[in-house]
CSV table of C-alpha atoms and ligand atoms in Angstrom, one decimal:
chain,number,residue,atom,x,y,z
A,61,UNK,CA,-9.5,19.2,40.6
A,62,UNK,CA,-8.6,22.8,40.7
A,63,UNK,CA,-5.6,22.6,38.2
A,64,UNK,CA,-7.7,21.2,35.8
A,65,UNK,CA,-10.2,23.4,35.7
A,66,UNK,CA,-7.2,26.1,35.4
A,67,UNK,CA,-5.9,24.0,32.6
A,68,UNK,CA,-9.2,23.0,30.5
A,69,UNK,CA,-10.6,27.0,31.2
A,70,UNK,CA,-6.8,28.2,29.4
A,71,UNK,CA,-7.3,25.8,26.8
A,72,UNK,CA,-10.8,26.7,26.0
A,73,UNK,CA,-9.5,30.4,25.5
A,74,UNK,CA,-6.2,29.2,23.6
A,75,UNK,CA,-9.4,27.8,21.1
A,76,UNK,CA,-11.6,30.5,21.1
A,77,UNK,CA,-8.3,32.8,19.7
A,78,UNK,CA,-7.0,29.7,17.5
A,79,UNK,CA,-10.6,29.5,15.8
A,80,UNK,CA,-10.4,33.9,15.8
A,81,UNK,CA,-7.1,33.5,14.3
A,82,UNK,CA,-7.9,30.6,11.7
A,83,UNK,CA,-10.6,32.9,10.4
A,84,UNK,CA,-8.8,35.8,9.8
A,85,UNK,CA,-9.4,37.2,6.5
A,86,UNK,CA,-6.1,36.6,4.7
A,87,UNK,CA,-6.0,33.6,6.6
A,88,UNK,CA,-9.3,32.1,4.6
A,89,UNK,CA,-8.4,33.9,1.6
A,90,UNK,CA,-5.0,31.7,2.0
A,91,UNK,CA,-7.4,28.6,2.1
A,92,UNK,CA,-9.8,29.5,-0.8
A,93,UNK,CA,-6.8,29.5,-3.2
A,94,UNK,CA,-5.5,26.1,-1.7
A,95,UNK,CA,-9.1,24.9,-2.1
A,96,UNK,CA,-9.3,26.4,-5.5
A,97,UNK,CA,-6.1,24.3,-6.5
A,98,UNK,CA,-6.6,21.5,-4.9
A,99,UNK,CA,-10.6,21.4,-6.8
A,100,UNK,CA,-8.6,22.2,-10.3
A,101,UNK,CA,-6.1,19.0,-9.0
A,102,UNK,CA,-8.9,16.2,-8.7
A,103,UNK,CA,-11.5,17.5,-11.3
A,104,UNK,CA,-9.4,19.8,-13.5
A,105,UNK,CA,-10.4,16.9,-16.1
A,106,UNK,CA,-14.4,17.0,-16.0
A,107,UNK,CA,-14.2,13.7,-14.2
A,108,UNK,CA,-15.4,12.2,-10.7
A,109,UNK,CA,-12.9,10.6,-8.6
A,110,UNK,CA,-14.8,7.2,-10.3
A,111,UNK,CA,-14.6,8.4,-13.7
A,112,UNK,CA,-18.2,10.2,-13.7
A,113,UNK,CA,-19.4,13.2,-12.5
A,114,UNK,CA,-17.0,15.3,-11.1
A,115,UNK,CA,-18.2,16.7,-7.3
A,116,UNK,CA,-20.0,19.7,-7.1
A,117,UNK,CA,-17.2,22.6,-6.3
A,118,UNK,CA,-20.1,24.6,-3.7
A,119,UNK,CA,-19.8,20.2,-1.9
A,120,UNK,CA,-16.2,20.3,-2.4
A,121,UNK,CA,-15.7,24.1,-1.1
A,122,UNK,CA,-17.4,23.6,1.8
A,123,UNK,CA,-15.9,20.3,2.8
A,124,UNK,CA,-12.3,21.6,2.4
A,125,UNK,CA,-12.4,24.8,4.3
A,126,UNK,CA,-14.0,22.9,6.9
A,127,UNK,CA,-11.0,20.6,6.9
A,128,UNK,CA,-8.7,23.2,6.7
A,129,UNK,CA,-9.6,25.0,10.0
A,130,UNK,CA,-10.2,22.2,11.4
A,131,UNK,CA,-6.4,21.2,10.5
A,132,UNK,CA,-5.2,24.8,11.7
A,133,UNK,CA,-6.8,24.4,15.1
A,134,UNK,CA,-4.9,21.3,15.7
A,135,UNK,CA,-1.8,22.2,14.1
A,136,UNK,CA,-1.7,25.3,16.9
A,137,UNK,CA,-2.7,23.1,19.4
A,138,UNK,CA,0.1,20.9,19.0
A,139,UNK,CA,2.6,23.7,18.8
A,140,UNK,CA,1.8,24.5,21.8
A,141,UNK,CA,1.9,21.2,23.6
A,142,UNK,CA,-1.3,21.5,25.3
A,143,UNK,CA,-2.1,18.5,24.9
A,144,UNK,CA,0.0,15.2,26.1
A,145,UNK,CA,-0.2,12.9,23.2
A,146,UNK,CA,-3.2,10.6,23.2
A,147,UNK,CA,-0.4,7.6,21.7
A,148,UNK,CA,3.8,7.7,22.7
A,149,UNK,CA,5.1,10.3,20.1
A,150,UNK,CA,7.0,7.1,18.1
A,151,UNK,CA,3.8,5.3,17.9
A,152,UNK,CA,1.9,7.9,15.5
A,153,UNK,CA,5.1,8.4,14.1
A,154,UNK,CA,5.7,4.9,13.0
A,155,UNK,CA,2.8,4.5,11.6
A,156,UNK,CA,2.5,7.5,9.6
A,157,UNK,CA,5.9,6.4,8.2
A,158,UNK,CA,4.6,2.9,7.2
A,159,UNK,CA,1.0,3.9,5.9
A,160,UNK,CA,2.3,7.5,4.5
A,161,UNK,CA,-1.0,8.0,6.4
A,162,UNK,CA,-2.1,11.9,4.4
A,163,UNK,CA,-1.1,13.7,8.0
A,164,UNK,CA,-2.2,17.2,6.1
A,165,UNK,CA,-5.1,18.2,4.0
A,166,UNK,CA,-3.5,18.6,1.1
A,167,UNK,CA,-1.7,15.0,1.8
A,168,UNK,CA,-5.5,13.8,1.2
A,169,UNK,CA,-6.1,15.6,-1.8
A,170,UNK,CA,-2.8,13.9,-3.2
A,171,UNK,CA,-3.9,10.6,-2.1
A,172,UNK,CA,-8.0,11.2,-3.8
A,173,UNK,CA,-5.8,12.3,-6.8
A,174,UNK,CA,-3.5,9.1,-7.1
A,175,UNK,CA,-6.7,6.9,-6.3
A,176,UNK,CA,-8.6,8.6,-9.0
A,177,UNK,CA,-5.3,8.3,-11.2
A,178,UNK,CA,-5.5,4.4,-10.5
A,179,UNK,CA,-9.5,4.2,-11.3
A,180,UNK,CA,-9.0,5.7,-14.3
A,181,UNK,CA,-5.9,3.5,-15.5
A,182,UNK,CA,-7.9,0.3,-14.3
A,183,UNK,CA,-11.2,1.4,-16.5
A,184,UNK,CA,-9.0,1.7,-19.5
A,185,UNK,CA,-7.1,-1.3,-19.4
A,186,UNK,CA,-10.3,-3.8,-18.1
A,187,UNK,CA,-11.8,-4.5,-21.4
A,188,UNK,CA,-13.7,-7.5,-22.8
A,189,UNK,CA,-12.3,-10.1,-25.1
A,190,UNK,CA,-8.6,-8.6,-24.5
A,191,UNK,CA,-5.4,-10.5,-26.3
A,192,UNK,CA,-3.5,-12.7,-23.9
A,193,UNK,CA,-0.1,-13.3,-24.0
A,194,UNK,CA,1.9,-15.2,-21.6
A,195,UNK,CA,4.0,-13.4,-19.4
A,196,UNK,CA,7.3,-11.7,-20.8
A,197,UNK,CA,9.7,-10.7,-18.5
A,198,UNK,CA,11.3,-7.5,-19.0
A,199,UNK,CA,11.2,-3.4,-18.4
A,200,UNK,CA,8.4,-1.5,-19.4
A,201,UNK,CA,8.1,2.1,-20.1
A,202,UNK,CA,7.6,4.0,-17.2
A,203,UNK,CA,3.9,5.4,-16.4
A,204,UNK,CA,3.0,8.8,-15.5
A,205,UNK,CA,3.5,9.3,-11.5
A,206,UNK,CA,0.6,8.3,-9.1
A,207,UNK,CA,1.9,10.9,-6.6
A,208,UNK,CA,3.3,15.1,-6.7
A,209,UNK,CA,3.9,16.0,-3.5
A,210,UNK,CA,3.8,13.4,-1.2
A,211,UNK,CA,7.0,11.1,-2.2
A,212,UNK,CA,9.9,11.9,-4.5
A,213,UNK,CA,11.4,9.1,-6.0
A,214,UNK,CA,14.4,8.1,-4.9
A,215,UNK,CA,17.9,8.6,-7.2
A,216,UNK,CA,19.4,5.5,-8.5
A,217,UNK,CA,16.8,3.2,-7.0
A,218,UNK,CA,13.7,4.4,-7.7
A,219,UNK,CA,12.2,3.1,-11.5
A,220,UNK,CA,12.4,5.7,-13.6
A,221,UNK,CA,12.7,6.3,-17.8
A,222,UNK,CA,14.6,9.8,-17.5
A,223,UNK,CA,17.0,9.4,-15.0
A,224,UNK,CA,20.2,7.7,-15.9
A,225,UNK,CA,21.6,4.6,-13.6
A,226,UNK,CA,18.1,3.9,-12.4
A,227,UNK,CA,16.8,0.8,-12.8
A,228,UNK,CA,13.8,0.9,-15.7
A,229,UNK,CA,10.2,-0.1,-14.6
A,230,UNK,CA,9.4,-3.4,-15.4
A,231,UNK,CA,8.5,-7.0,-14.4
A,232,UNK,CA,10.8,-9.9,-13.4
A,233,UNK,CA,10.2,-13.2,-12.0
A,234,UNK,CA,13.2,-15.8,-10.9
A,235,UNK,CA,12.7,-19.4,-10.2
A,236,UNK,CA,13.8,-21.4,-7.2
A,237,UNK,CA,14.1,-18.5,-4.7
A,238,UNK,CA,12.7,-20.8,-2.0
A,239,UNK,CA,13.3,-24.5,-1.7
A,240,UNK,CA,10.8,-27.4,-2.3
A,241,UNK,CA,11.7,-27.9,2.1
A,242,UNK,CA,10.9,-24.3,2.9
A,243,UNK,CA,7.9,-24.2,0.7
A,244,UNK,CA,6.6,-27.4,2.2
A,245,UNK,CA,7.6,-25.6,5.9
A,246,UNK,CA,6.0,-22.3,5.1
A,247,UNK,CA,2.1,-24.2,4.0
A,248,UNK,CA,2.5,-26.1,7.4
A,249,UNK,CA,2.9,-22.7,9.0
A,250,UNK,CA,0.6,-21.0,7.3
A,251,UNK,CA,-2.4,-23.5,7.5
A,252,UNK,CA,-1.5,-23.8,11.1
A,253,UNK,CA,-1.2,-20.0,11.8
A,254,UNK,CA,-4.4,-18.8,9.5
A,255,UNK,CA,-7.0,-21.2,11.3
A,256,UNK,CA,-6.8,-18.7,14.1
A,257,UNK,CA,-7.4,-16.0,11.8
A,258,UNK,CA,-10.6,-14.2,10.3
A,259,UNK,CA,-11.1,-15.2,6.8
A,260,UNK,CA,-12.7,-13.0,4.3
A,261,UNK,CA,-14.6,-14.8,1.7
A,262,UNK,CA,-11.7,-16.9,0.5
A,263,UNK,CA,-8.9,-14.7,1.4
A,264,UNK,CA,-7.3,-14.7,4.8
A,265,UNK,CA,-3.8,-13.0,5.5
A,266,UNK,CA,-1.8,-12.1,8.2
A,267,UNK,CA,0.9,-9.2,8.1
A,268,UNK,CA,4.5,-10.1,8.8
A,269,UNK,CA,5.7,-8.3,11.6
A,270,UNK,CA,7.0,-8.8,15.0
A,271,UNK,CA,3.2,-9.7,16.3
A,272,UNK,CA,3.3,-12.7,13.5
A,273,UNK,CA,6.4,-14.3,14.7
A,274,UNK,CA,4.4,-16.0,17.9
A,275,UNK,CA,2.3,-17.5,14.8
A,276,UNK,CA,4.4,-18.2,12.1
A,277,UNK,CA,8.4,-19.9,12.3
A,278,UNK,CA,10.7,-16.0,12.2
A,279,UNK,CA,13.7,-18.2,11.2
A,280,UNK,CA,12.0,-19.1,8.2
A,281,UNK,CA,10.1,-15.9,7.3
A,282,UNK,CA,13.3,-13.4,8.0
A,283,UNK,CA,15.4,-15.9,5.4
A,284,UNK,CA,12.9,-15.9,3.0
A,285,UNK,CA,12.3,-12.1,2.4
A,286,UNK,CA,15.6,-11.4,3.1
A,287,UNK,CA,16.8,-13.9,0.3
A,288,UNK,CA,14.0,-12.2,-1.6
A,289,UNK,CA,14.9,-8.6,-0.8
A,290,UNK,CA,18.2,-9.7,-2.1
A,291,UNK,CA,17.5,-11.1,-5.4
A,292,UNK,CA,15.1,-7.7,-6.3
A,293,UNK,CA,18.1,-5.8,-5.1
A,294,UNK,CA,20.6,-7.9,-7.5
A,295,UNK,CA,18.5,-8.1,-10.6
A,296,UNK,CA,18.3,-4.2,-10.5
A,297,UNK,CA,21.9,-3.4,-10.3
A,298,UNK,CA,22.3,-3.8,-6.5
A,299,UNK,CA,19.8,-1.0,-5.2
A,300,UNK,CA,19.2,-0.2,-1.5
A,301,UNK,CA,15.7,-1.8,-0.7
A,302,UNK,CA,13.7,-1.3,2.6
A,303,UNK,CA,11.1,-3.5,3.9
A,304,UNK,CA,8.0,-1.3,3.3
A,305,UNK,CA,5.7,-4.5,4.4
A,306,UNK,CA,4.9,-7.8,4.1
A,307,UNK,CA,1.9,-10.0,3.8
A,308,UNK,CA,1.0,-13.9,4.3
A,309,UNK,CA,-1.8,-14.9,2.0
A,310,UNK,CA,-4.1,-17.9,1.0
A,311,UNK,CA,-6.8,-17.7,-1.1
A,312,UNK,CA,-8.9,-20.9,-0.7
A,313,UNK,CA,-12.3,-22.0,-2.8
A,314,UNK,CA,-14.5,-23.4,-1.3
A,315,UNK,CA,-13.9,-21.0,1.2
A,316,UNK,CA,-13.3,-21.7,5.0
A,317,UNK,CA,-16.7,-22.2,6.7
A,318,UNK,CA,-17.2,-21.4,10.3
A,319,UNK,CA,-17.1,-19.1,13.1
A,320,UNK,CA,-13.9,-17.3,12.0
A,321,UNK,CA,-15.4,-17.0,8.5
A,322,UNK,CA,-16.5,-13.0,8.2
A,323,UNK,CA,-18.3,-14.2,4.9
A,324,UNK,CA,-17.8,-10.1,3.5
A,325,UNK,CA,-19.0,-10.8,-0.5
A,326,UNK,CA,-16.2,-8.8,-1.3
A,327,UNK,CA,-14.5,-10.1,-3.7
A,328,UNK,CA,-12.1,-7.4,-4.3
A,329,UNK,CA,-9.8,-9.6,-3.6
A,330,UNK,CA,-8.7,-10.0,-7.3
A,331,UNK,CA,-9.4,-7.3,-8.4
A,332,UNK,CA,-6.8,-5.0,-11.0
A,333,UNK,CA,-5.1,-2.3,-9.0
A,334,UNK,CA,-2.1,-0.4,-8.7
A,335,UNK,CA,0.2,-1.1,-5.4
A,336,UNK,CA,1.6,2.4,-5.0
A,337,UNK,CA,-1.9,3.7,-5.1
A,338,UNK,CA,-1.9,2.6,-1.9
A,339,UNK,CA,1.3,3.6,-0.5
A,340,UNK,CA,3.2,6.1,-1.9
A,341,UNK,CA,6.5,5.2,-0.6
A,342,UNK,CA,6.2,1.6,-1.8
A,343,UNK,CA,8.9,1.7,-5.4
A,344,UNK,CA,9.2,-2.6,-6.0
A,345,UNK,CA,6.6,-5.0,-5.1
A,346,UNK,CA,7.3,-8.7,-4.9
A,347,UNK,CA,5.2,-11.6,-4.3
A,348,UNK,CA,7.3,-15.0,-3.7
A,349,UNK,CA,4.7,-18.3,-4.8
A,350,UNK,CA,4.1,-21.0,-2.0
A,351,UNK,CA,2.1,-22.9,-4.3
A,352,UNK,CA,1.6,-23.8,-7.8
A,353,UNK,CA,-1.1,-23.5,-10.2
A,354,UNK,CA,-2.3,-26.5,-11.9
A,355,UNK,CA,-1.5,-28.5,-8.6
A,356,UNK,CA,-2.5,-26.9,-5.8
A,357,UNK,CA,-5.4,-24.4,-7.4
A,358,UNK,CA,-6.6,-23.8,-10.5
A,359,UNK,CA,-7.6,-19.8,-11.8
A,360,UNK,CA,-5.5,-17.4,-9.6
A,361,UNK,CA,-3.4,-16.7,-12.4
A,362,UNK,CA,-1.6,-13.2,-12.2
A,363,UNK,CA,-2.4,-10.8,-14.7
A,364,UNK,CA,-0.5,-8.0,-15.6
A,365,UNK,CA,-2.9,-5.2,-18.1
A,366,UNK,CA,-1.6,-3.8,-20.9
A,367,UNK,CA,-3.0,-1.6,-23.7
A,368,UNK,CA,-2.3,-3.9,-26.2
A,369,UNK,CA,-2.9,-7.1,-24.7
A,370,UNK,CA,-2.8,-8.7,-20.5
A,371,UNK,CA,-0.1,-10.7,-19.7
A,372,UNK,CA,-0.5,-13.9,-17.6
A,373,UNK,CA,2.2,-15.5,-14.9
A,374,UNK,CA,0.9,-19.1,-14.1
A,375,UNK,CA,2.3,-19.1,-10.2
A,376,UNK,CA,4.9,-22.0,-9.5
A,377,UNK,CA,6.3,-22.6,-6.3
A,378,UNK,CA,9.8,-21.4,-4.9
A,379,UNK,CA,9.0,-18.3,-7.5
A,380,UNK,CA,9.6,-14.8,-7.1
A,381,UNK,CA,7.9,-12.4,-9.4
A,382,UNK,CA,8.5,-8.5,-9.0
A,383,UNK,CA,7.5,-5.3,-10.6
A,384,UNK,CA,7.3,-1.4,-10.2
A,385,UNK,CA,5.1,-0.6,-7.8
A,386,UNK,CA,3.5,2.4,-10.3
A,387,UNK,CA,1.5,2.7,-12.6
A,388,UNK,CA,2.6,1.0,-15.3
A,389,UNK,CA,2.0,-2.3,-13.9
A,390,UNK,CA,-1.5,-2.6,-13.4
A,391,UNK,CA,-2.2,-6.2,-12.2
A,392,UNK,CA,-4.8,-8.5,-11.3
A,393,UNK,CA,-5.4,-12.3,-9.7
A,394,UNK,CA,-7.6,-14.1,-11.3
A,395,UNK,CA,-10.6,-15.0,-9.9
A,396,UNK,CA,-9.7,-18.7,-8.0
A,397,UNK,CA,-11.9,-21.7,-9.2
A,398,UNK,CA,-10.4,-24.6,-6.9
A,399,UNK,CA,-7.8,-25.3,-4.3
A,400,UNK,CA,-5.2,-23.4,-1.9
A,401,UNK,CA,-3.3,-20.4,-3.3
A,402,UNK,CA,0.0,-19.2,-0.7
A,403,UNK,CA,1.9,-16.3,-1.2
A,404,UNK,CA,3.9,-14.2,0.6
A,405,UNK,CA,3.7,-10.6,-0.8
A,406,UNK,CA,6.7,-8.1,-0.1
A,407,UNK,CA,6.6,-4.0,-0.9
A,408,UNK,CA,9.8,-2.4,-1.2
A,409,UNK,CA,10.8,1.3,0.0
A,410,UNK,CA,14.2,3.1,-1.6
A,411,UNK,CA,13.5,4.9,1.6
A,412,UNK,CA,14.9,4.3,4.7
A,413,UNK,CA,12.7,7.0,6.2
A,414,UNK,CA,9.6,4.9,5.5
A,415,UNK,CA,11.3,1.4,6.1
A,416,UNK,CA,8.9,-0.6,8.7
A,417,UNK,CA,10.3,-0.7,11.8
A,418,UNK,CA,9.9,-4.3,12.6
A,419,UNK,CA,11.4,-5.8,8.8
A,420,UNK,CA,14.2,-3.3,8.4
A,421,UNK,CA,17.2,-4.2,10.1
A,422,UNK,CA,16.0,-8.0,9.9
A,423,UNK,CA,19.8,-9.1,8.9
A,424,UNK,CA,20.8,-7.8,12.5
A,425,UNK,CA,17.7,-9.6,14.5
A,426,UNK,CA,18.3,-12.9,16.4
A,427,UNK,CA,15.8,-15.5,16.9
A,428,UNK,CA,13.9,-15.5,19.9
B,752,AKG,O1,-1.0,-12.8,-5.2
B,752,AKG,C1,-0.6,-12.2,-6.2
B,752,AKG,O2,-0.2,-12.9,-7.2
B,752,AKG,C2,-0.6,-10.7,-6.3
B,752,AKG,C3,-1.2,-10.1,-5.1
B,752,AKG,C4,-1.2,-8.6,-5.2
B,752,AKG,O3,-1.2,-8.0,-6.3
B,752,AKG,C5,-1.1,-7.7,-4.0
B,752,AKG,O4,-1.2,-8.3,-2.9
B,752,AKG,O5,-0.9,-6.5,-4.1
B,753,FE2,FE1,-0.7,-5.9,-6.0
């Protein structure tokens, strides 16, 4: 009614003199710098974010300012609470915590620039007819950082080569983390839990949090990546780890037909990547075998990519294998040829700012 006319006529003024005030001279002069920097950031090097042609700066120029004023409007806007927030406060909050979702326009540039970073590592190391070696466990020299601005590692617990009492980067694996009885329990669930799920191809997965508990037995879960959280903690001198996430996932050839089948022909699934490309908060990845190769699947084999030569884990059940999340360990999953492949996959934070809110204070939870 009348109040919101009052209200929507105030806030189309407020806009007209945020959009007045955005354009102000220095105010865009401020923003062709940033855009200037940020174009010298990404293609500084001659190269496209894929390695070829680097984006034209007039395309580039034009898409950033447009970004920027768009980011100055809302920033005002908010400032001045015009608006009640479309999602509780908490809700965007926790989710810009767990994604490290780029909230700002340079936060995008920094995430094109560690995506790029990861392209570029992943073209090097995928060559033909590379040496093979089988896997070595052990640290590894530290690669350059994914990320500038957006997350500062963590003293003491983030991998590291130059500062001292961190633990180095590297790979690990232990044996045995998870009993023969748990790992039987945890395919039961899974099979169980995943034939209400989409499938993708041959990859279906379902993220552990407090919506998965309905699907999958919590008792069972919460032991296992705490028992897992504990041994990455122990092996690198007792650091403070946070649940970043965690993931349930079977790869299965032939895949599953059907109606839940979303038959995408990605098979990306395997592909070599970088996890902290992804998130920038994630420092330790883990991934804790349900399955073994050999028995229950053959390819699948994980691949971590060297210079020299790749390095392959053959997946046994009950075994925990984990890494730096950087650079330095590119990795890859062989493309599956038969069978059912389980996994649960853990990323670690050093942060408790970006811990998940559901798997962080999992000691403390009861069962429901
Ligand atoms: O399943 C594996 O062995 C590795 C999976 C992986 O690299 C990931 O989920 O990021
Ligand atoms: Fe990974």
């Amino acid at each position: 009614g009348h109040l919101a006319r009052e209200a929507r006529e105030d806030l189309l003024r407020d806009l007209d003199e945020l959009e007045v005030s955005a354009k102000a001279p220095e105010v865009v002069a401020d923003t062709e710098r940033r855009a200037q920097v940020a174009y010298q950031r990404l293609f500084g090097d001659g190269r496209g974010l894929d390695g070829g042609a680097p984006m034209a700066w007039q395309h580039f120029h034009e898409r950033y300012m447009a970004a920027a004023l768009q980011e100055q409007v809302s920033n005002s806007l908010k400032g001045k609470h015009h608006f009640p927030a479309m999602l509780p406060g908490s809700l965007i909050a926790e989710e810009v915590r767990k994604k490290d979702a780029p909230e700002t326009l340079d936060g995008q540039v920094e995430a094109l620039l560690a995506q790029k970073r990861q392209h570029l590592a992943v073209a090097r190391l995928m060559q033909e007819g590379k040496e093979l070696q089988s896997f070595i466990p052990g640290p590894v020299p530290c690669a350059s950082p994914l990320y500038e601005h957006v997350y500062s590692p963590i003293e003491g617990c983030s991998a590291s080569n130059a500062m001292t009492k961190a633990p180095p980067c590297g790979r690990w694996e232990k044996e045995n983390v998870a009993t023969k009885d748990e790992v039987a329990a945890m395919q039961t669930n899974m099979l169980k839990a995943f034939q209400h799920l989409f499938h993708s191809g041959p990859m279906t997965s379902l993220a552990v949090d407090s919506s998965a508990w309905p699907l999958i037995s919590k008792t069972l879960t919460q032991d296992l990546l705490e028992r897992s959280r504990q041994a990455v903690s122990d092996a690198l001198g007792g650091i403070d780890l946070f649940f970043s996430g965690a993931l349930l996932v079977r790869l299965q050839i032939p895949p599953i037909d059907g109606e839940m089948q979303r038959n995408s022909s990605r098979g990306d699934e395997f592909s070599a990547h970088v996890d902290k490309a992804n998130v920038a908060s994630y420092d330790w990845s883990a991934i804790l075998y349900l399955s073994t190769v050999g028995k229950d699947f053959e390819g699948g084999e994980l691949l971590f990519l060297d210079e020299q030569k790749d390095s392959q884990l053959e997946p046994k059940e009950g075994q925990l294998v984990f890494f730096s999340s950087g650079l330095e360990n590119v990795h890859r999953v062989r493309p599956m040829v038969r069978g059912r492949r389980l996994v649960l996959a853990m990323w670690f934070t050093c942060s408790q700012r970006h811990a998940h809110p559901d798997l962080h204070f999992m000691d403390r939870q009861t069962d429901s």
